[in-house]
Short mmCIF file of C-alpha atoms in Angstrom, two decimals:
data_model
loop_
_atom_site.label_atom_id
_atom_site.label_comp_id
_atom_site.label_asym_id
_atom_site.label_seq_id
_atom_site.Cartn_x
_atom_site.Cartn_y
_atom_site.Cartn_z
CA UNK X 1 117.82 93.33 76.09
CA UNK X 2 115.68 94.65 73.19
CA UNK X 3 113.38 97.88 73.95
CA UNK X 4 110.19 95.68 73.37
CA UNK X 5 111.39 93.09 75.83
CA UNK X 6 112.26 95.88 78.61
CA UNK X 7 108.64 97.26 77.89
CA UNK X 8 106.70 93.75 78.46
CA UNK X 9 109.22 93.00 81.44
CA UNK X 10 108.27 96.44 83.00
CA UNK X 11 104.29 96.09 81.88
CA UNK X 12 104.62 92.62 83.81
CA UNK X 13 106.43 94.23 86.97
CA UNK X 14 103.93 97.41 87.07
CA UNK X 15 100.84 94.67 86.53
CA UNK X 16 102.10 92.39 89.79
CA UNK X 17 102.44 95.56 91.51
CA UNK X 18 99.07 96.36 91.09
CA UNK X 19 97.60 92.95 91.99
CA UNK X 20 99.07 92.79 95.72
CA UNK X 21 98.67 95.22 98.71
CA UNK X 22 102.19 94.82 99.81
CA UNK X 23 105.32 94.65 98.46
CA UNK X 24 109.09 94.25 99.80
CA UNK X 25 112.18 94.94 98.58
CA UNK X 26 115.26 92.59 99.34
CA UNK X 27 118.62 91.61 98.60
CA UNK X 28 119.42 88.05 98.47
CA UNK X 29 122.55 88.74 96.48
CA UNK X 30 124.73 86.38 98.42
CA UNK X 31 122.41 83.49 98.97
CA UNK X 32 123.82 80.63 97.43
CA UNK X 33 121.66 77.91 94.83
CA UNK X 34 120.41 75.98 97.66
CA UNK X 35 119.39 78.77 100.03
CA UNK X 36 117.85 80.75 97.20
CA UNK X 37 115.32 77.30 96.18
CA UNK X 38 115.27 77.32 100.23
CA UNK X 39 113.67 80.94 100.10
CA UNK X 40 111.26 80.49 97.46
CA UNK X 41 109.67 77.04 98.88
CA UNK X 42 109.51 79.17 102.33
CA UNK X 43 107.42 81.92 100.05
CA UNK X 44 105.20 79.38 98.47
CA UNK X 45 104.20 78.03 101.17
CA UNK X 46 103.54 81.79 103.18
CA UNK X 47 102.09 82.55 99.63
CA UNK X 48 104.26 85.33 98.75
CA UNK X 49 105.59 85.73 95.21
CA UNK X 50 109.21 86.37 94.86
CA UNK X 51 110.64 88.02 91.58
CA UNK X 52 114.08 89.40 91.06
CA UNK X 53 114.30 92.40 89.06
CA UNK X 54 116.37 95.01 87.59
CA UNK X 55 116.44 98.38 89.38
CA UNK X 56 115.69 99.98 86.22
CA UNK X 57 112.84 97.99 85.33
CA UNK X 58 111.68 98.15 88.28
CA UNK X 59 111.73 102.13 88.74
CA UNK X 60 110.56 102.61 85.36
CA UNK X 61 107.45 100.03 86.44
CA UNK X 62 106.78 101.94 89.36
CA UNK X 63 106.51 104.79 87.32
CA UNK X 64 103.69 103.47 85.57
CA UNK X 65 101.72 102.41 88.53
CA UNK X 66 99.08 104.75 89.94
CA UNK X 67 100.67 106.49 93.20
CA UNK X 68 103.77 108.10 94.19
CA UNK X 69 106.35 105.64 94.84
CA UNK X 70 109.53 107.81 95.04
CA UNK X 71 110.25 107.03 98.60
CA UNK X 72 111.23 103.49 97.39
CA UNK X 73 113.78 104.85 94.89
CA UNK X 74 116.73 105.37 96.95
CA UNK X 75 116.59 101.87 98.11
CA UNK X 76 117.01 100.62 94.51
CA UNK X 77 120.93 99.86 94.26
CA UNK X 78 122.48 96.75 94.38
CA UNK X 79 120.64 93.38 93.56
CA UNK X 80 116.85 93.84 94.20
CA UNK X 81 114.43 90.83 94.95
CA UNK X 82 110.75 91.93 95.52
CA UNK X 83 108.53 89.79 98.19
CA UNK X 84 104.42 90.48 96.97
CA UNK X 85 102.29 89.49 99.63
CA UNK X 86 98.73 90.49 100.22
CA UNK X 87 99.27 90.06 103.96
CA UNK X 88 101.27 92.74 105.48
CA UNK X 89 103.43 90.95 107.95
CA UNK X 90 103.96 87.67 105.94
CA UNK X 91 107.40 88.39 104.09
CA UNK X 92 108.40 90.39 107.52
CA UNK X 93 108.42 87.16 109.33
CA UNK X 94 109.85 85.24 106.74
CA UNK X 95 112.76 87.80 106.25
CA UNK X 96 113.34 87.65 109.72
CA UNK X 97 113.32 83.78 110.43
CA UNK X 98 115.08 83.03 107.29
CA UNK X 99 117.82 85.56 108.10
CA UNK X 100 118.53 84.33 111.31
CA UNK X 101 122.61 84.37 111.75
CA UNK X 102 123.34 85.41 108.07
CA UNK X 103 121.12 88.62 107.78
CA UNK X 104 120.24 87.69 104.06
CA UNK X 105 117.94 88.51 102.41
CA UNK X 106 118.11 91.87 103.90
CA UNK X 107 115.34 94.34 103.76
CA UNK X 108 116.03 97.58 101.69
CA UNK X 109 112.70 99.03 101.88
CA UNK X 110 108.76 98.04 101.75
CA UNK X 111 105.43 99.40 100.76
CA UNK X 112 102.54 98.10 103.09
CA UNK X 113 99.29 99.14 103.81
CA UNK X 114 99.60 102.04 101.76
CA UNK X 115 102.96 103.46 103.62
CA UNK X 116 106.74 103.17 102.94
CA UNK X 117 109.51 101.86 105.49
CA UNK X 118 113.05 102.38 104.00
CA UNK X 119 115.71 100.52 105.65
CA UNK X 120 116.25 97.19 107.53
CA UNK X 121 116.01 98.88 110.63
CA UNK X 122 112.22 98.72 110.00
CA UNK X 123 111.95 94.85 110.01
CA UNK X 124 110.63 94.66 113.71
CA UNK X 125 108.16 97.35 113.35
CA UNK X 126 106.82 95.29 110.05
CA UNK X 127 106.85 92.07 111.92
CA UNK X 128 104.19 93.57 114.42
CA UNK X 129 101.95 95.13 111.84
CA UNK X 130 98.72 93.06 112.22
CA UNK X 131 97.00 92.09 109.03
CA UNK X 132 93.53 92.91 107.77
CA UNK X 133 92.38 89.27 109.26
CA UNK X 134 93.65 89.99 112.50
CA UNK X 135 92.62 93.89 112.81
CA UNK X 136 88.95 92.30 111.94
CA UNK X 137 89.15 89.54 114.85
CA UNK X 138 90.75 92.13 117.57
CA UNK X 139 87.69 94.52 116.68
CA UNK X 140 85.01 91.28 117.07
CA UNK X 141 86.34 90.31 120.14
CA UNK X 142 86.49 93.94 121.87
CA UNK X 143 82.80 94.19 120.16
CA UNK X 144 81.88 90.84 121.23
CA UNK X 145 83.15 91.32 125.33
CA UNK X 146 80.75 94.22 126.23
CA UNK X 147 77.62 92.39 124.89
CA UNK X 148 79.05 89.24 126.54
CA UNK X 149 78.67 91.36 129.96
CA UNK X 150 75.55 92.80 129.36
CA UNK X 151 74.04 89.72 128.62
CA UNK X 152 75.47 87.94 131.45
CA UNK X 153 74.59 90.73 133.59
CA UNK X 154 70.87 90.53 132.17
CA UNK X 155 70.75 87.03 132.91
CA UNK X 156 72.01 86.97 136.30
CA UNK X 157 69.70 90.18 136.97
CA UNK X 158 66.65 88.13 135.63
CA UNK X 159 67.28 85.27 138.06
CA UNK X 160 67.73 87.76 140.87
CA UNK X 161 64.38 89.61 139.89
CA UNK X 162 63.10 85.87 139.96
CA UNK X 163 64.28 84.68 143.19
CA UNK X 164 62.86 88.34 144.89
CA UNK X 165 59.53 87.64 143.06
CA UNK X 166 59.43 83.64 144.46
CA UNK X 167 60.09 85.16 147.91
CA UNK X 168 57.24 87.48 147.69
CA UNK X 169 54.93 85.18 146.58
CA UNK X 170 55.80 82.44 148.76
CA UNK X 171 55.14 85.11 151.99
CA UNK X 172 52.08 86.48 150.52
#
């Protein structure tokens, strides 16, 4: 590959990294063509961009991106495919379901919600991470719960006061 081509690829990878909030480094080397196509289809369904890269080009691209990605460098051995996603746990869930029985794709490392996760042992943790929308839903539910109790108490209290006043009016 010519030097100009390499710099174009590096800039392309750096641009893609900047467009996504999360990315996973995986090893899909031993998948046959049929399973690789199936993985790509599943990635498309989940809005995950799958890109196979050379480790040296990815390393240079990470150096061009703002931030310190040195924690991911030890994972850049062997074949590497990157799963880009704006949803924090979608690639982890896909890896876990797709790899049942074969352990391929294998998680090498991940950059998720500004944190680094190196090693396949982090897959279950990454699956359990909630997405931004899930967290917002949880916060809204928590905020609504006390408000509903207050409104309910006020409504029942109003009925009680109304009942007391009615009873007093009938007596008087």
